[in-house]
Amino acid sequence: KAGVTQTPRYLIKTRGQQVTLSCSPISGHRSVSWYQQTPGQGLQFLFEYFSETQRNKGNFPGRFSGRQFSNSRSEMNVSTLELGDSALYLCASSSGQGASGANVLTFGAGSRLTVL
Amino acid sequence: SQQGEEDPQALSIQEGENATMNCSYKTSINNLQWYRQNSGRGLVHLILIRSNEREKHSGRLRVTLDTSKKSSSLLITASRAADTASYFCATDGTSGTYKYIFGTGTRLKVLA
């Protein structure tokens, strides 16, 4: 079956702009999580959606937002971009059910954002 | 703050040698997972160990978990050049959430 698809793979923006990233999970997966990966901070949890509801949120400013659609596809948006937002944004899907921590995450290849 | 911290941060070994990476975490967990990331790509799940398990094997991988020390180790035996990647541990942090916290990763380089 198809894996997790993230688009776009690469993008360049300038400070102050906004960006929307898309993630299509594995068919049947209802949970989508987003992570920001930078060399200095490693993988930082942004948020997790399950059946169109945000179930968990990380410690990021309100400029970072997301949503999930009825088909489980998810988007994340970053407004008023800052240089520090340059990162690899990773999306991961899972069934989202069962015992906490027992869900295996399947990651997409990521969207690499460069802010100039 | 990071739930998981791996050490060493970087490791360089010869093909055929064993590689050991360690992960420490801060709070109680239900499960701990290990993932691999090839340069600039998405992460791939390797193995999951539950909090009531002490050791688990999968092919050339051996994972141990010591909940009293809040630590885990990943051993890769007979390393190959293809094992060159970054390795991360991930925990669920607080019971009842689906918020996975990843460690800082160990960069493994296997020299042919």
PDB file of C-alpha atoms in Angstrom:
ATOM      1  CA  LYS A   1       0.000   0.000   0.000  1.00  0.00           C
ATOM      2  CA  ALA A   2       1.111   3.574  -0.564  1.00  0.00           C
ATOM      3  CA  GLY A   3       3.218   5.192   2.141  1.00  0.00           C
ATOM      4  CA  VAL A   4       2.861   8.573   3.780  1.00  0.00           C
ATOM      5  CA  THR A   5       3.040  11.324   1.186  1.00  0.00           C
ATOM      6  CA  GLN A   6       4.199  14.822   2.008  1.00  0.00           C
ATOM      7  CA  THR A   7       4.046  17.766  -0.337  1.00  0.00           C
ATOM      8  CA  PRO A   8       5.858  19.826  -1.285  1.00  0.00           C
ATOM      9  CA  ARG A   9       9.233  18.166  -0.688  1.00  0.00           C
ATOM     10  CA  TYR A  10      11.203  21.388  -0.868  1.00  0.00           C
ATOM     11  CA  LEU A  11      10.211  25.005  -0.602  1.00  0.00           C
ATOM     12  CA  ILE A  12      11.833  28.360  -0.103  1.00  0.00           C
ATOM     13  CA  LYS A  13      10.030  31.264   1.535  1.00  0.00           C
ATOM     14  CA  THR A  14      11.000  34.662   2.830  1.00  0.00           C
ATOM     15  CA  ARG A  15      10.488  36.037   6.314  1.00  0.00           C
ATOM     16  CA  GLY A  16       6.940  37.152   7.005  1.00  0.00           C
ATOM     17  CA  GLN A  17       5.354  34.824   4.469  1.00  0.00           C
ATOM     18  CA  GLN A  18       3.211  31.868   5.356  1.00  0.00           C
ATOM     19  CA  VAL A  19       3.414  28.268   4.251  1.00  0.00           C
ATOM     20  CA  THR A  20       1.069  25.298   4.105  1.00  0.00           C
ATOM     21  CA  LEU A  21       2.362  21.741   4.109  1.00  0.00           C
ATOM     22  CA  SER A  22       0.290  18.701   3.258  1.00  0.00           C
ATOM     23  CA  CYS A  23       0.377  15.115   4.469  1.00  0.00           C
ATOM     24  CA  SER A  24      -1.567  12.136   3.146  1.00  0.00           C
ATOM     25  CA  PRO A  25      -1.437   9.230   5.608  1.00  0.00           C
ATOM     26  CA  ILE A  26      -1.448   5.540   4.918  1.00  0.00           C
ATOM     27  CA  SER A  27      -4.918   4.362   3.983  1.00  0.00           C
ATOM     28  CA  GLY A  28      -6.842   3.433   7.104  1.00  0.00           C
ATOM     29  CA  HIS A  29      -4.642   5.426   9.465  1.00  0.00           C
ATOM     30  CA  ARG A  30      -6.613   7.988  11.417  1.00  0.00           C
ATOM     31  CA  SER A  31      -3.806   9.631  13.378  1.00  0.00           C
ATOM     32  CA  VAL A  32      -1.412  12.138  11.869  1.00  0.00           C
ATOM     33  CA  SER A  33       1.440  13.705  13.822  1.00  0.00           C
ATOM     34  CA  TRP A  34       3.760  16.511  12.808  1.00  0.00           C
ATOM     35  CA  TYR A  35       7.362  17.023  13.863  1.00  0.00           C
ATOM     36  CA  GLN A  36       9.914  19.730  13.233  1.00  0.00           C
ATOM     37  CA  GLN A  37      13.485  18.569  12.828  1.00  0.00           C
ATOM     38  CA  THR A  38      16.429  20.937  13.068  1.00  0.00           C
ATOM     39  CA  PRO A  39      20.122  20.164  13.611  1.00  0.00           C
ATOM     40  CA  GLY A  40      20.168  21.980  16.932  1.00  0.00           C
ATOM     41  CA  GLN A  41      16.897  20.846  18.482  1.00  0.00           C
ATOM     42  CA  GLY A  42      16.387  17.404  16.999  1.00  0.00           C
ATOM     43  CA  LEU A  43      12.829  16.199  16.493  1.00  0.00           C
ATOM     44  CA  GLN A  44      10.267  18.417  18.176  1.00  0.00           C
ATOM     45  CA  PHE A  45       6.623  17.368  18.442  1.00  0.00           C
ATOM     46  CA  LEU A  46       4.203  19.888  16.930  1.00  0.00           C
ATOM     47  CA  PHE A  47       0.755  18.315  17.146  1.00  0.00           C
ATOM     48  CA  GLU A  48      -1.245  15.164  16.613  1.00  0.00           C
ATOM     49  CA  TYR A  49      -4.674  14.803  15.014  1.00  0.00           C
ATOM     50  CA  PHE A  50      -7.072  11.923  15.238  1.00  0.00           C
ATOM     51  CA  SER A  51     -10.397  11.862  13.403  1.00  0.00           C
ATOM     52  CA  GLU A  52     -10.216  15.598  12.663  1.00  0.00           C
ATOM     53  CA  THR A  53      -9.557  16.534  16.309  1.00  0.00           C
ATOM     54  CA  GLN A  54      -6.300  17.829  17.703  1.00  0.00           C
ATOM     55  CA  ARG A  55      -5.498  15.391  20.447  1.00  0.00           C
ATOM     56  CA  ASN A  56      -2.038  16.582  21.496  1.00  0.00           C
ATOM     57  CA  LYS A  57      -0.040  19.731  21.044  1.00  0.00           C
ATOM     58  CA  GLY A  58       3.632  20.534  21.501  1.00  0.00           C
ATOM     59  CA  ASN A  59       5.236  23.729  22.761  1.00  0.00           C
ATOM     60  CA  PHE A  60       5.180  25.839  19.639  1.00  0.00           C
ATOM     61  CA  PRO A  61       3.825  29.367  19.205  1.00  0.00           C
ATOM     62  CA  GLY A  62       0.393  29.979  17.760  1.00  0.00           C
ATOM     63  CA  ARG A  63       1.944  30.715  14.369  1.00  0.00           C
ATOM     64  CA  PHE A  64       2.012  26.959  13.930  1.00  0.00           C
ATOM     65  CA  SER A  65      -1.379  25.438  13.272  1.00  0.00           C
ATOM     66  CA  GLY A  66      -2.813  22.377  11.689  1.00  0.00           C
ATOM     67  CA  ARG A  67      -5.955  20.595  10.736  1.00  0.00           C
ATOM     68  CA  GLN A  68      -7.160  17.230   9.608  1.00  0.00           C
ATOM     69  CA  PHE A  69      -9.809  16.496   7.051  1.00  0.00           C
ATOM     70  CA  SER A  70     -12.454  13.793   7.033  1.00  0.00           C
ATOM     71  CA  ASN A  71     -10.283  11.641   4.757  1.00  0.00           C
ATOM     72  CA  SER A  72      -7.484  11.854   7.394  1.00  0.00           C
ATOM     73  CA  ARG A  73      -5.288  14.040   5.215  1.00  0.00           C
ATOM     74  CA  SER A  74      -3.660  16.749   7.254  1.00  0.00           C
ATOM     75  CA  GLU A  75      -2.199  20.164   6.648  1.00  0.00           C
ATOM     76  CA  MET A  76      -0.007  22.328   8.793  1.00  0.00           C
ATOM     77  CA  ASN A  77       0.388  26.032   8.401  1.00  0.00           C
ATOM     78  CA  VAL A  78       3.087  28.368   9.601  1.00  0.00           C
ATOM     79  CA  SER A  79       2.307  32.056   9.440  1.00  0.00           C
ATOM     80  CA  THR A  80       4.685  35.010   9.646  1.00  0.00           C
ATOM     81  CA  LEU A  81       7.712  32.882   8.924  1.00  0.00           C
ATOM     82  CA  GLU A  82      10.927  33.470  10.831  1.00  0.00           C
ATOM     83  CA  LEU A  83      14.456  32.402   9.913  1.00  0.00           C
ATOM     84  CA  GLY A  84      14.352  29.877  12.747  1.00  0.00           C
ATOM     85  CA  ASP A  85      11.457  28.062  11.110  1.00  0.00           C
ATOM     86  CA  SER A  86      13.848  26.633   8.531  1.00  0.00           C
ATOM     87  CA  ALA A  87      13.652  22.913   9.140  1.00  0.00           C
ATOM     88  CA  LEU A  88      12.592  19.526   7.898  1.00  0.00           C
ATOM     89  CA  TYR A  89       8.913  19.051   8.712  1.00  0.00           C
ATOM     90  CA  LEU A  90       7.986  15.433   9.132  1.00  0.00           C
ATOM     91  CA  CYS A  91       4.548  13.928   9.132  1.00  0.00           C
ATOM     92  CA  ALA A  92       3.811  10.497  10.554  1.00  0.00           C
ATOM     93  CA  SER A  93       0.669   8.435  10.507  1.00  0.00           C
ATOM     94  CA  SER A  94      -0.554   5.585  12.667  1.00  0.00           C
ATOM     95  CA  SER A  95      -3.796   3.861  13.525  1.00  0.00           C
ATOM     96  CA  GLY A  96      -3.967   6.111  16.572  1.00  0.00           C
ATOM     97  CA  GLN A  97      -5.858   3.526  18.575  1.00  0.00           C
ATOM     98  CA  GLY A  98      -4.924   1.055  21.237  1.00  0.00           C
ATOM     99  CA  ALA A  99      -2.525   1.531  24.105  1.00  0.00           C
ATOM    100  CA  SER A 100      -0.590   4.753  24.288  1.00  0.00           C
ATOM    101  CA  GLY A 101       2.893   4.406  22.910  1.00  0.00           C
ATOM    102  CA  ALA A 102       2.101   1.153  21.162  1.00  0.00           C
ATOM    103  CA  ASN A 103       1.336   2.778  17.868  1.00  0.00           C
ATOM    104  CA  VAL A 104       4.084   2.467  15.323  1.00  0.00           C
ATOM    105  CA  LEU A 105       4.621   5.661  13.376  1.00  0.00           C
ATOM    106  CA  THR A 106       5.098   5.588   9.621  1.00  0.00           C
ATOM    107  CA  PHE A 107       6.876   8.697   8.453  1.00  0.00           C
ATOM    108  CA  GLY A 108       6.792  10.571   5.207  1.00  0.00           C
ATOM    109  CA  ALA A 109       9.981  11.795   3.528  1.00  0.00           C
ATOM    110  CA  GLY A 110       9.449  15.292   4.889  1.00  0.00           C
ATOM    111  CA  SER A 111       9.065  18.810   3.584  1.00  0.00           C
ATOM    112  CA  ARG A 112      12.255  20.835   3.755  1.00  0.00           C
ATOM    113  CA  LEU A 113      11.481  24.489   4.371  1.00  0.00           C
ATOM    114  CA  THR A 114      14.088  27.186   3.931  1.00  0.00           C
ATOM    115  CA  VAL A 115      13.248  30.669   5.142  1.00  0.00           C
ATOM    116  CA  LEU A 116      15.377  33.487   3.721  1.00  0.00           C
TER     117      LEU A 116
ATOM    118  CA  SER B   1      12.711  19.402  27.521  1.00  0.00           C
ATOM    119  CA  GLN B   2      13.632  16.280  25.608  1.00  0.00           C
ATOM    120  CA  GLN B   3      12.207  13.079  26.986  1.00  0.00           C
ATOM    121  CA  GLY B   4      14.952  11.003  25.416  1.00  0.00           C
ATOM    122  CA  GLU B   5      18.653  11.597  25.195  1.00  0.00           C
ATOM    123  CA  GLU B   6      20.852   9.263  23.216  1.00  0.00           C
ATOM    124  CA  ASP B   7      24.517   8.709  23.649  1.00  0.00           C
ATOM    125  CA  PRO B   8      26.920   8.734  22.120  1.00  0.00           C
ATOM    126  CA  GLN B   9      25.953  11.558  19.795  1.00  0.00           C
ATOM    127  CA  ALA B  10      28.127  10.049  17.084  1.00  0.00           C
ATOM    128  CA  LEU B  11      29.718   6.656  16.591  1.00  0.00           C
ATOM    129  CA  SER B  12      32.085   5.433  13.919  1.00  0.00           C
ATOM    130  CA  ILE B  13      32.894   1.729  13.559  1.00  0.00           C
ATOM    131  CA  GLN B  14      34.245  -0.751  11.037  1.00  0.00           C
ATOM    132  CA  GLU B  15      31.968  -3.043   9.081  1.00  0.00           C
ATOM    133  CA  GLY B  16      31.423  -6.275  10.989  1.00  0.00           C
ATOM    134  CA  GLU B  17      31.735  -4.684  14.411  1.00  0.00           C
ATOM    135  CA  ASN B  18      28.865  -4.252  16.854  1.00  0.00           C
ATOM    136  CA  ALA B  19      27.320  -0.853  17.542  1.00  0.00           C
ATOM    137  CA  THR B  20      25.688   0.054  20.837  1.00  0.00           C
ATOM    138  CA  MET B  21      23.579   3.138  21.389  1.00  0.00           C
ATOM    139  CA  ASN B  22      21.972   4.225  24.628  1.00  0.00           C
ATOM    140  CA  CYS B  23      18.851   6.200  25.377  1.00  0.00           C
ATOM    141  CA  SER B  24      17.777   7.770  28.654  1.00  0.00           C
ATOM    142  CA  TYR B  25      14.378   9.216  29.401  1.00  0.00           C
ATOM    143  CA  LYS B  26      12.849  11.157  32.228  1.00  0.00           C
ATOM    144  CA  THR B  27       9.326  10.018  33.061  1.00  0.00           C
ATOM    145  CA  SER B  28       7.390   6.781  33.244  1.00  0.00           C
ATOM    146  CA  ILE B  29       6.593   5.205  29.905  1.00  0.00           C
ATOM    147  CA  ASN B  30       4.311   2.577  28.450  1.00  0.00           C
ATOM    148  CA  ASN B  31       6.546   1.683  25.541  1.00  0.00           C
ATOM    149  CA  LEU B  32       9.808   2.691  23.964  1.00  0.00           C
ATOM    150  CA  GLN B  33      10.534   2.554  20.280  1.00  0.00           C
ATOM    151  CA  TRP B  34      13.658   2.862  18.158  1.00  0.00           C
ATOM    152  CA  TYR B  35      13.711   4.467  14.734  1.00  0.00           C
ATOM    153  CA  ARG B  36      16.352   4.887  12.037  1.00  0.00           C
ATOM    154  CA  GLN B  37      16.753   7.889   9.771  1.00  0.00           C
ATOM    155  CA  ASN B  38      18.860   7.922   6.655  1.00  0.00           C
ATOM    156  CA  SER B  39      20.283  11.306   5.830  1.00  0.00           C
ATOM    157  CA  GLY B  40      17.558  13.923   5.415  1.00  0.00           C
ATOM    158  CA  ARG B  41      14.780  11.378   5.001  1.00  0.00           C
ATOM    159  CA  GLY B  42      11.847  10.217   7.085  1.00  0.00           C
ATOM    160  CA  LEU B  43      12.255   7.881  10.032  1.00  0.00           C
ATOM    161  CA  VAL B  44      11.735   4.144   9.810  1.00  0.00           C
ATOM    162  CA  HIS B  45      10.478   2.091  12.742  1.00  0.00           C
ATOM    163  CA  LEU B  46      12.870  -0.585  13.952  1.00  0.00           C
ATOM    164  CA  ILE B  47      11.523  -2.109  17.137  1.00  0.00           C
ATOM    165  CA  LEU B  48       9.109  -1.505  20.018  1.00  0.00           C
ATOM    166  CA  ILE B  49       9.680  -2.707  23.559  1.00  0.00           C
ATOM    167  CA  ARG B  50       6.978  -2.552  26.188  1.00  0.00           C
ATOM    168  CA  SER B  51       7.621  -1.338  29.714  1.00  0.00           C
ATOM    169  CA  ASN B  52       7.172  -4.858  31.120  1.00  0.00           C
ATOM    170  CA  GLU B  53       9.777  -6.333  28.763  1.00  0.00           C
ATOM    171  CA  ARG B  54      13.482  -6.332  29.464  1.00  0.00           C
ATOM    172  CA  GLU B  55      14.904  -7.453  26.141  1.00  0.00           C
ATOM    173  CA  LYS B  56      13.746  -7.875  22.591  1.00  0.00           C
ATOM    174  CA  HIS B  57      15.387  -9.107  19.409  1.00  0.00           C
ATOM    175  CA  SER B  58      14.710  -8.469  15.756  1.00  0.00           C
ATOM    176  CA  GLY B  59      17.206  -9.822  13.264  1.00  0.00           C
ATOM    177  CA  ARG B  60      20.559  -8.186  14.030  1.00  0.00           C
ATOM    178  CA  LEU B  61      18.942  -5.793  16.520  1.00  0.00           C
ATOM    179  CA  ARG B  62      18.803  -6.301  20.248  1.00  0.00           C
ATOM    180  CA  VAL B  63      17.046  -3.816  22.500  1.00  0.00           C
ATOM    181  CA  THR B  64      17.126  -3.764  26.268  1.00  0.00           C
ATOM    182  CA  LEU B  65      15.018  -1.698  28.629  1.00  0.00           C
ATOM    183  CA  ASP B  66      15.734  -0.878  32.254  1.00  0.00           C
ATOM    184  CA  THR B  67      12.776   1.022  33.650  1.00  0.00           C
ATOM    185  CA  SER B  68      14.439   1.450  37.053  1.00  0.00           C
ATOM    186  CA  LYS B  69      17.245   3.396  35.386  1.00  0.00           C
ATOM    187  CA  LYS B  70      14.955   4.904  32.748  1.00  0.00           C
ATOM    188  CA  SER B  71      17.271   3.754  30.013  1.00  0.00           C
ATOM    189  CA  SER B  72      17.355   1.597  26.909  1.00  0.00           C
ATOM    190  CA  SER B  73      20.071   0.368  24.623  1.00  0.00           C
ATOM    191  CA  LEU B  74      20.092  -0.654  20.993  1.00  0.00           C
ATOM    192  CA  LEU B  75      22.711  -3.119  19.827  1.00  0.00           C
ATOM    193  CA  ILE B  76      23.314  -3.704  16.135  1.00  0.00           C
ATOM    194  CA  THR B  77      25.436  -6.785  15.575  1.00  0.00           C
ATOM    195  CA  ALA B  78      27.729  -7.382  12.606  1.00  0.00           C
ATOM    196  CA  SER B  79      27.235  -3.843  11.291  1.00  0.00           C
ATOM    197  CA  ARG B  80      27.085  -3.161   7.567  1.00  0.00           C
ATOM    198  CA  ALA B  81      27.736   0.007   5.604  1.00  0.00           C
ATOM    199  CA  ALA B  82      23.980   0.170   4.965  1.00  0.00           C
ATOM    200  CA  ASP B  83      23.431   0.619   8.715  1.00  0.00           C
ATOM    201  CA  THR B  84      24.952   4.108   8.425  1.00  0.00           C
ATOM    202  CA  ALA B  85      22.158   6.370   9.669  1.00  0.00           C
ATOM    203  CA  SER B  86      20.903   8.268  12.697  1.00  0.00           C
ATOM    204  CA  TYR B  87      19.107   6.289  15.368  1.00  0.00           C
ATOM    205  CA  PHE B  88      16.445   7.713  17.659  1.00  0.00           C
ATOM    206  CA  CYS B  89      14.556   6.422  20.631  1.00  0.00           C
ATOM    207  CA  ALA B  90      10.983   7.549  21.133  1.00  0.00           C
ATOM    208  CA  THR B  91       8.747   7.343  24.167  1.00  0.00           C
ATOM    209  CA  ASP B  92       5.142   8.172  24.822  1.00  0.00           C
ATOM    210  CA  GLY B  93       6.098  10.334  27.772  1.00  0.00           C
ATOM    211  CA  THR B  94       2.914  10.726  29.754  1.00  0.00           C
ATOM    212  CA  SER B  95       0.579   7.802  30.072  1.00  0.00           C
ATOM    213  CA  GLY B  96      -2.533   8.020  27.950  1.00  0.00           C
ATOM    214  CA  THR B  97      -1.256  10.349  25.261  1.00  0.00           C
ATOM    215  CA  TYR B  98      -0.212   9.790  21.684  1.00  0.00           C
ATOM    216  CA  LYS B  99       2.531  12.371  21.904  1.00  0.00           C
ATOM    217  CA  TYR B 100       5.820  10.718  21.042  1.00  0.00           C
ATOM    218  CA  ILE B 101       8.972  12.358  22.278  1.00  0.00           C
ATOM    219  CA  PHE B 102      12.147  11.644  20.380  1.00  0.00           C
ATOM    220  CA  GLY B 103      15.676  11.743  21.662  1.00  0.00           C
ATOM    221  CA  THR B 104      18.473  13.699  20.096  1.00  0.00           C
ATOM    222  CA  GLY B 105      19.749  10.738  18.097  1.00  0.00           C
ATOM    223  CA  THR B 106      23.001   8.870  17.593  1.00  0.00           C
ATOM    224  CA  ARG B 107      24.730   9.283  14.237  1.00  0.00           C
ATOM    225  CA  LEU B 108      26.238   5.945  13.293  1.00  0.00           C
ATOM    226  CA  LYS B 109      28.814   5.640  10.546  1.00  0.00           C
ATOM    227  CA  VAL B 110      29.877   2.177   9.451  1.00  0.00           C
ATOM    228  CA  LEU B 111      33.090   2.154   7.479  1.00  0.00           C
ATOM    229  CA  ALA B 112      33.498  -0.446   4.748  1.00  0.00           C
TER     230      ALA B 112
END
